[in-house]
């Protein structure tokens, strides 16, 4: 047990930190450090003010998280908050007041099942997730001192955007199953209070345009309601209550109507193994008449189920009396619009690609979205670019193109801003121009970030044993001799790795790690296996995926065989690494095919699907068969053939995968006499909060492969 440190070895008379294979004339010293390639400030939460042309975002730089702003037309960036140190306190739910003068945000992680905010710093004081406000303009001390608005303490399902009133005076948010409100410019002793009391778990608050009402969702378990709170009124208004599940309330621009999604209610004693459709509809409520009606509904096909992944982002009340929404009725996640009076929906984004981020133009007559549609480059299916289309339909217009990637679009003062990256440039904010794009806050990028030393991954496509077409990104070191190889397996599994730095911090780090591993002499193949996104619903929702059969593991085997066919790969030295769902598939590879996969690093992986009792209702008619199939689809079912060494990494306050999954696997591997090592982070969560935790985890990963892939 334990992690053995690498020693410095002498190669060709020079003291070097060698690559994880025998020293040779082709072995080169490490060109850049792990710390360097993980040093860029990662941007999230890009938002804009309704008036004034100001944008704001959060930069996370080596664990320090702060709010930044920039203004049109020049978009010169400046820092607003000044939190210091790798303190494990994320900033989320960022908003700007309508006049752009104040930022409001939540600081601290969501709570776990014991209502505890995560604290991986080992501090003796209990942290609290709280809502803060900070004025953008500098104060007497050189910057505006943030002021506390109130506690948040939400769980992962409750944590949503803070909502600012149209006059900019109040903030509301969901926490502790209620909707809370606080004055943004109140006295320092002003405290947040519950807006009202309602049974159930109340979330998704939305202000009416006149600021006199707030619509929200009251989730009662097997059904949910849209509820309207009106200031000055002592009773709540329930919008067309039913036994179904109502979601995503959206006000019309003039506040006279409210649109929402109605998903069928939960039905008892339903089978688990076959996938079942989730029919849904769009309803519009007229405030004055207190009446609602259905204007569109899905069909009975499985493809027409509610697309939970994108509906919250895409479902918007647009101009010209149109409502924008996502649907997968043709097997691909596309944008549609429908008139508020009802009728046939108009497909806005036809083609074999999928849409993701969605924003309306300032006048709400066009939709700006990100997608992986192929413009002039077929490689774009593994990238993201921005497009614009009228809410009434027509040919989409490409806003960005080329070897870059863009996401999170916004229209600000007549210009489109976004976040973006390339294969060798990390994520940063940009303004889109007629000739391309210009980086915002370029000075924040470290001078020693090793862009010039990174490789550009190649798109590769290969077939799985059952004929599925699988995409991947191949990182090849510059050395030509047969090298050890690694397969990176993303988590989710509803994710896609791309031909550039990723838009999620977890996978932005993973992409950087793959670059680092390539610099250390490994051939690295990042695999977009089935159950992932952007290749159609049939790819994302196979009938035999995950606990229903683990069919996606075939794609990992196919990746291994693809690597074995490459002349620059040593077929006997192939390893696996990945986190979460990627940890699951890493363990599957080591358990089922230790002859192919020589070693693996499993970060917070799932090892026994049958242990997730809440996902397997006891009243299901095929309950026993589902439990049996879930276990057979798990690494634990093949523990007897697991021979290859493994490094297990997890934080013990993981809110996504129970820590017991690692505890149990460790004992099973010990009994099997498998060489197993562990790196455990007390009080860390699934996506590590401390930058130093990522450095330790990735450093241990590279060191482990350096010893095991000899």
Short mmCIF file of N, CA and C in Angstrom, two decimals, residues 45-162:
data_model
loop_
_atom_site.label_atom_id
_atom_site.label_comp_id
_atom_site.label_asym_id
_atom_site.label_seq_id
_atom_site.Cartn_x
_atom_site.Cartn_y
_atom_site.Cartn_z
N UNK A 45 -19.98 30.88 -15.28
CA UNK A 45 -21.06 31.77 -14.86
C UNK A 45 -21.15 33.08 -15.59
N UNK A 46 -20.83 33.11 -16.88
CA UNK A 46 -20.89 34.36 -17.64
C UNK A 46 -22.32 34.89 -17.68
N UNK A 47 -22.50 36.13 -17.22
CA UNK A 47 -23.82 36.76 -17.20
C UNK A 47 -23.68 38.21 -17.69
N UNK A 48 -24.82 38.82 -18.00
CA UNK A 48 -24.80 40.21 -18.44
C UNK A 48 -25.88 41.00 -17.71
N UNK A 49 -25.68 42.30 -17.63
CA UNK A 49 -26.68 43.20 -17.07
C UNK A 49 -27.72 43.51 -18.15
N UNK A 50 -28.95 43.67 -17.72
CA UNK A 50 -30.02 43.97 -18.68
C UNK A 50 -29.78 45.30 -19.37
N UNK A 51 -29.16 46.25 -18.66
CA UNK A 51 -28.87 47.57 -19.22
C UNK A 51 -27.39 47.89 -19.01
N UNK A 52 -26.82 48.64 -19.92
CA UNK A 52 -25.49 49.18 -19.67
C UNK A 52 -24.33 48.45 -20.29
N UNK A 53 -24.51 47.25 -20.83
CA UNK A 53 -23.43 46.58 -21.54
C UNK A 53 -22.35 45.99 -20.67
N UNK A 54 -22.66 45.63 -19.43
CA UNK A 54 -21.65 45.04 -18.54
C UNK A 54 -21.84 43.53 -18.47
N UNK A 55 -20.73 42.79 -18.44
CA UNK A 55 -20.75 41.35 -18.23
C UNK A 55 -19.96 41.01 -16.98
N UNK A 56 -20.22 39.84 -16.42
CA UNK A 56 -19.49 39.37 -15.24
C UNK A 56 -19.29 37.87 -15.36
N UNK A 57 -18.27 37.37 -14.73
CA UNK A 57 -17.99 35.94 -14.70
C UNK A 57 -17.13 35.64 -13.48
N UNK A 58 -16.95 34.34 -13.22
CA UNK A 58 -16.10 33.89 -12.11
C UNK A 58 -14.83 33.29 -12.70
N UNK A 59 -13.69 33.71 -12.19
CA UNK A 59 -12.41 33.09 -12.51
C UNK A 59 -11.97 32.25 -11.32
N UNK A 60 -11.61 30.99 -11.58
CA UNK A 60 -11.00 30.14 -10.55
C UNK A 60 -9.55 29.91 -10.95
N UNK A 61 -8.62 30.49 -10.22
CA UNK A 61 -7.20 30.43 -10.55
C UNK A 61 -6.42 29.80 -9.41
N UNK A 62 -5.96 28.58 -9.62
CA UNK A 62 -5.21 27.84 -8.61
C UNK A 62 -5.98 27.79 -7.28
N UNK A 63 -7.28 27.65 -7.36
CA UNK A 63 -8.10 27.54 -6.16
C UNK A 63 -8.65 28.86 -5.65
N UNK A 64 -8.16 29.98 -6.16
CA UNK A 64 -8.72 31.28 -5.78
C UNK A 64 -9.86 31.63 -6.73
N UNK A 65 -11.04 31.87 -6.17
CA UNK A 65 -12.22 32.14 -6.99
C UNK A 65 -12.69 33.57 -6.77
N UNK A 66 -12.82 34.31 -7.85
CA UNK A 66 -13.23 35.71 -7.75
C UNK A 66 -14.10 36.11 -8.93
N UNK A 67 -14.89 37.17 -8.69
CA UNK A 67 -15.76 37.72 -9.72
C UNK A 67 -15.02 38.80 -10.49
N UNK A 68 -15.16 38.74 -11.82
CA UNK A 68 -14.58 39.73 -12.71
C UNK A 68 -15.69 40.36 -13.54
N UNK A 69 -15.45 41.58 -14.06
CA UNK A 69 -16.42 42.25 -14.92
C UNK A 69 -15.68 42.89 -16.09
N UNK A 70 -16.46 43.21 -17.13
CA UNK A 70 -15.96 43.98 -18.28
C UNK A 70 -17.15 44.70 -18.90
N UNK A 71 -16.87 45.82 -19.57
CA UNK A 71 -17.94 46.63 -20.15
C UNK A 71 -17.73 46.83 -21.64
N UNK A 72 -18.86 46.86 -22.36
CA UNK A 72 -18.82 47.22 -23.77
C UNK A 72 -18.48 48.72 -23.89
N UNK A 73 -17.85 49.17 -24.96
CA UNK A 73 -17.55 48.37 -26.14
C UNK A 73 -16.16 47.73 -26.13
N UNK A 74 -15.28 48.17 -25.22
CA UNK A 74 -13.90 47.68 -25.26
C UNK A 74 -13.67 46.41 -24.45
N UNK A 75 -14.57 46.15 -23.50
CA UNK A 75 -14.52 44.94 -22.66
C UNK A 75 -13.17 44.78 -21.94
N UNK A 76 -12.72 45.88 -21.35
CA UNK A 76 -11.53 45.80 -20.51
C UNK A 76 -11.92 45.18 -19.18
N UNK A 77 -11.23 44.13 -18.79
CA UNK A 77 -11.63 43.34 -17.62
C UNK A 77 -11.00 43.87 -16.34
N UNK A 78 -11.74 43.70 -15.25
CA UNK A 78 -11.20 44.04 -13.93
C UNK A 78 -11.83 43.14 -12.88
N UNK A 79 -11.09 42.94 -11.82
CA UNK A 79 -11.51 42.05 -10.74
C UNK A 79 -12.35 42.82 -9.74
N UNK A 80 -13.46 42.20 -9.29
CA UNK A 80 -14.36 42.85 -8.33
C UNK A 80 -14.12 42.35 -6.92
N UNK A 81 -14.13 41.04 -6.73
CA UNK A 81 -13.87 40.49 -5.39
C UNK A 81 -12.40 40.10 -5.26
N UNK A 82 -11.96 39.94 -4.02
CA UNK A 82 -10.53 39.68 -3.78
C UNK A 82 -10.35 38.59 -2.73
N UNK A 83 -11.02 37.47 -2.93
CA UNK A 83 -10.80 36.32 -2.05
C UNK A 83 -9.44 35.72 -2.37
N UNK A 84 -8.72 35.33 -1.34
CA UNK A 84 -7.35 34.84 -1.53
C UNK A 84 -7.20 33.42 -1.00
N UNK A 85 -6.37 32.66 -1.66
CA UNK A 85 -6.02 31.33 -1.18
C UNK A 85 -6.87 30.23 -1.78
N UNK A 86 -6.30 29.04 -1.75
CA UNK A 86 -6.96 27.82 -2.23
C UNK A 86 -7.86 27.32 -1.11
N UNK A 87 -9.05 27.96 -0.95
CA UNK A 87 -9.85 27.77 0.25
C UNK A 87 -11.03 26.82 0.09
N UNK A 88 -11.21 26.23 -1.10
CA UNK A 88 -12.29 25.27 -1.28
C UNK A 88 -13.68 25.87 -1.25
N UNK A 89 -13.80 27.18 -1.48
CA UNK A 89 -15.09 27.87 -1.43
C UNK A 89 -15.50 28.29 -2.85
N UNK A 90 -16.30 27.50 -3.55
CA UNK A 90 -16.69 27.87 -4.91
C UNK A 90 -17.63 29.06 -4.93
N UNK A 91 -17.65 29.77 -6.03
CA UNK A 91 -18.60 30.85 -6.27
C UNK A 91 -19.53 30.41 -7.39
N UNK A 92 -20.83 30.50 -7.16
CA UNK A 92 -21.80 30.02 -8.13
C UNK A 92 -22.99 30.97 -8.17
N UNK A 93 -23.93 30.67 -9.09
CA UNK A 93 -25.20 31.40 -9.20
C UNK A 93 -24.99 32.90 -9.35
N UNK A 94 -23.93 33.28 -10.08
CA UNK A 94 -23.60 34.70 -10.25
C UNK A 94 -24.69 35.44 -11.03
N UNK A 95 -25.01 36.67 -10.57
CA UNK A 95 -25.94 37.53 -11.29
C UNK A 95 -25.47 38.98 -11.19
N UNK A 96 -25.88 39.78 -12.17
CA UNK A 96 -25.69 41.23 -12.16
C UNK A 96 -27.04 41.90 -11.98
N UNK A 97 -27.08 42.96 -11.20
CA UNK A 97 -28.31 43.74 -11.13
C UNK A 97 -28.59 44.34 -12.51
N UNK A 98 -29.84 44.67 -12.82
CA UNK A 98 -30.17 45.18 -14.16
C UNK A 98 -29.32 46.36 -14.60
N UNK A 99 -28.92 47.23 -13.65
CA UNK A 99 -28.09 48.38 -14.03
C UNK A 99 -26.60 48.04 -14.08
N UNK A 100 -26.25 46.80 -13.74
CA UNK A 100 -24.87 46.35 -13.81
C UNK A 100 -23.96 46.86 -12.72
N UNK A 101 -24.51 47.51 -11.71
CA UNK A 101 -23.67 48.12 -10.68
C UNK A 101 -23.27 47.18 -9.56
N UNK A 102 -23.98 46.05 -9.44
CA UNK A 102 -23.72 45.15 -8.31
C UNK A 102 -23.76 43.70 -8.78
N UNK A 103 -22.84 42.90 -8.26
CA UNK A 103 -22.87 41.45 -8.50
C UNK A 103 -23.42 40.76 -7.26
N UNK A 104 -24.19 39.71 -7.48
CA UNK A 104 -24.74 38.90 -6.40
C UNK A 104 -24.37 37.45 -6.70
N UNK A 105 -23.96 36.71 -5.68
CA UNK A 105 -23.46 35.36 -5.92
C UNK A 105 -23.55 34.52 -4.64
N UNK A 106 -23.46 33.22 -4.81
CA UNK A 106 -23.39 32.29 -3.69
C UNK A 106 -21.94 31.85 -3.52
N UNK A 107 -21.50 31.75 -2.28
CA UNK A 107 -20.13 31.33 -2.00
C UNK A 107 -20.16 30.17 -1.01
N UNK A 108 -19.48 29.08 -1.37
CA UNK A 108 -19.50 27.87 -0.56
C UNK A 108 -20.18 26.75 -1.32
N UNK A 109 -19.88 25.52 -0.98
CA UNK A 109 -20.46 24.38 -1.70
C UNK A 109 -21.88 24.12 -1.24
N UNK A 110 -22.61 23.34 -2.05
CA UNK A 110 -23.92 22.87 -1.62
C UNK A 110 -23.75 21.93 -0.42
N UNK A 111 -24.83 21.65 0.28
CA UNK A 111 -24.75 20.80 1.46
C UNK A 111 -24.95 19.34 1.09
N UNK A 112 -24.45 18.45 1.96
CA UNK A 112 -24.67 17.02 1.76
C UNK A 112 -25.93 16.58 2.49
N UNK A 113 -26.15 15.26 2.59
CA UNK A 113 -27.37 14.74 3.22
C UNK A 113 -27.46 15.10 4.69
N UNK A 114 -26.33 15.45 5.31
CA UNK A 114 -26.33 15.86 6.71
C UNK A 114 -26.37 17.38 6.85
N UNK A 115 -26.71 18.08 5.75
CA UNK A 115 -26.80 19.54 5.71
C UNK A 115 -25.47 20.21 6.04
N UNK A 116 -24.38 19.59 5.60
CA UNK A 116 -23.04 20.13 5.85
C UNK A 116 -22.44 20.69 4.56
N UNK A 117 -21.97 21.92 4.63
CA UNK A 117 -21.21 22.49 3.53
C UNK A 117 -19.82 21.88 3.53
N UNK A 118 -19.32 21.52 2.35
CA UNK A 118 -18.03 20.85 2.27
C UNK A 118 -16.89 21.75 2.72
N UNK A 119 -15.90 21.15 3.38
CA UNK A 119 -14.70 21.89 3.78
C UNK A 119 -13.51 20.95 3.75
N UNK A 120 -12.83 20.84 2.60
CA UNK A 120 -11.68 19.96 2.50
C UNK A 120 -10.39 20.56 3.05
N UNK A 121 -10.48 21.77 3.67
CA UNK A 121 -9.27 22.43 4.17
C UNK A 121 -8.88 21.98 5.57
N UNK A 122 -9.70 21.16 6.20
CA UNK A 122 -9.48 20.70 7.58
C UNK A 122 -9.55 21.84 8.58
N UNK A 123 -10.26 22.90 8.23
CA UNK A 123 -10.45 24.02 9.14
C UNK A 123 -11.35 23.60 10.29
N UNK A 124 -11.07 24.09 11.49
CA UNK A 124 -11.86 23.68 12.65
C UNK A 124 -13.21 24.40 12.72
N UNK A 125 -13.39 25.47 11.94
CA UNK A 125 -14.65 26.19 11.92
C UNK A 125 -15.55 25.67 10.80
N UNK A 126 -16.82 25.50 11.10
CA UNK A 126 -17.76 24.97 10.13
C UNK A 126 -18.09 26.02 9.08
N UNK A 127 -17.91 25.71 7.78
CA UNK A 127 -18.24 26.68 6.74
C UNK A 127 -19.74 26.71 6.46
N UNK A 128 -20.20 27.79 5.86
CA UNK A 128 -21.62 27.96 5.52
C UNK A 128 -21.71 28.49 4.10
N UNK A 129 -22.61 27.95 3.32
CA UNK A 129 -22.87 28.50 2.00
C UNK A 129 -23.75 29.73 2.15
N UNK A 130 -23.31 30.85 1.58
CA UNK A 130 -24.02 32.11 1.79
C UNK A 130 -24.17 32.89 0.48
N UNK A 131 -25.11 33.83 0.49
CA UNK A 131 -25.34 34.72 -0.64
C UNK A 131 -24.73 36.08 -0.31
N UNK A 132 -23.96 36.62 -1.26
CA UNK A 132 -23.25 37.87 -1.05
C UNK A 132 -23.54 38.84 -2.20
N UNK A 133 -23.33 40.11 -1.93
CA UNK A 133 -23.41 41.16 -2.96
C UNK A 133 -22.16 42.02 -2.86
N UNK A 134 -21.70 42.50 -4.02
CA UNK A 134 -20.53 43.40 -4.05
C UNK A 134 -20.75 44.43 -5.15
N UNK A 135 -20.52 45.69 -4.80
CA UNK A 135 -20.64 46.75 -5.80
C UNK A 135 -19.44 46.71 -6.73
N UNK A 136 -19.70 46.90 -8.02
CA UNK A 136 -18.64 46.80 -9.02
C UNK A 136 -17.67 47.97 -8.93
N UNK A 137 -18.18 49.17 -8.75
CA UNK A 137 -17.30 50.33 -8.68
C UNK A 137 -16.48 50.32 -7.41
N UNK A 138 -15.25 50.77 -7.50
CA UNK A 138 -14.33 50.71 -6.37
C UNK A 138 -14.76 51.64 -5.25
N UNK A 139 -14.56 51.17 -4.02
CA UNK A 139 -14.85 51.98 -2.85
C UNK A 139 -13.61 52.65 -2.31
N UNK A 140 -13.72 53.14 -1.11
CA UNK A 140 -12.61 53.88 -0.51
C UNK A 140 -11.39 52.99 -0.25
N UNK A 141 -11.61 51.69 -0.06
CA UNK A 141 -10.50 50.79 0.24
C UNK A 141 -9.88 50.20 -1.03
N UNK A 142 -10.27 50.70 -2.19
CA UNK A 142 -9.70 50.20 -3.43
C UNK A 142 -10.57 49.18 -4.12
N UNK A 143 -11.48 48.56 -3.38
CA UNK A 143 -12.44 47.64 -3.97
C UNK A 143 -13.64 47.56 -3.04
N UNK A 144 -14.75 47.14 -3.58
CA UNK A 144 -15.98 47.07 -2.80
C UNK A 144 -15.95 45.86 -1.88
N UNK A 145 -16.19 46.08 -0.61
CA UNK A 145 -16.23 44.98 0.36
C UNK A 145 -17.55 44.22 0.19
N UNK A 146 -17.51 42.91 -0.07
CA UNK A 146 -18.76 42.17 -0.22
C UNK A 146 -19.60 42.23 1.06
N UNK A 147 -20.91 42.23 0.90
CA UNK A 147 -21.82 42.25 2.04
C UNK A 147 -22.72 41.01 2.00
N UNK A 148 -22.97 40.48 3.16
CA UNK A 148 -23.74 39.24 3.29
C UNK A 148 -25.23 39.53 3.16
N UNK A 149 -25.90 38.76 2.29
CA UNK A 149 -27.35 38.87 2.15
C UNK A 149 -28.09 37.80 2.94
N UNK A 150 -27.45 36.65 3.14
CA UNK A 150 -28.11 35.59 3.90
C UNK A 150 -27.50 34.23 3.60
N UNK A 151 -27.89 33.24 4.39
CA UNK A 151 -27.41 31.88 4.19
C UNK A 151 -28.16 31.21 3.04
N UNK A 152 -27.48 30.27 2.40
CA UNK A 152 -28.11 29.51 1.33
C UNK A 152 -28.29 28.06 1.78
N UNK A 153 -27.20 27.31 1.84
CA UNK A 153 -27.27 25.96 2.37
C UNK A 153 -28.19 25.05 1.58
N UNK A 154 -28.12 25.13 0.25
CA UNK A 154 -29.00 24.29 -0.57
C UNK A 154 -28.31 22.97 -0.90
N UNK A 155 -29.13 21.95 -1.23
CA UNK A 155 -28.53 20.72 -1.71
C UNK A 155 -28.35 20.86 -3.21
N UNK A 156 -27.76 19.83 -3.84
CA UNK A 156 -27.39 19.93 -5.25
C UNK A 156 -28.61 20.18 -6.14
N UNK A 157 -29.77 19.60 -5.81
CA UNK A 157 -30.95 19.76 -6.63
C UNK A 157 -31.58 21.14 -6.47
N UNK A 158 -31.38 21.78 -5.30
CA UNK A 158 -31.97 23.10 -5.05
C UNK A 158 -31.14 24.23 -5.62
N UNK A 159 -29.81 24.03 -5.67
CA UNK A 159 -28.90 25.12 -6.03
C UNK A 159 -29.12 25.57 -7.47
N UNK A 160 -29.75 26.68 -7.63
CA UNK A 160 -30.02 27.24 -8.94
C UNK A 160 -29.63 28.71 -8.94
N UNK A 161 -29.88 29.35 -10.06
CA UNK A 161 -29.52 30.75 -10.16
C UNK A 161 -30.26 31.60 -9.14
N UNK A 162 -29.53 32.53 -8.55
CA UNK A 162 -30.16 33.59 -7.77
C UNK A 162 -30.91 34.49 -8.76
#
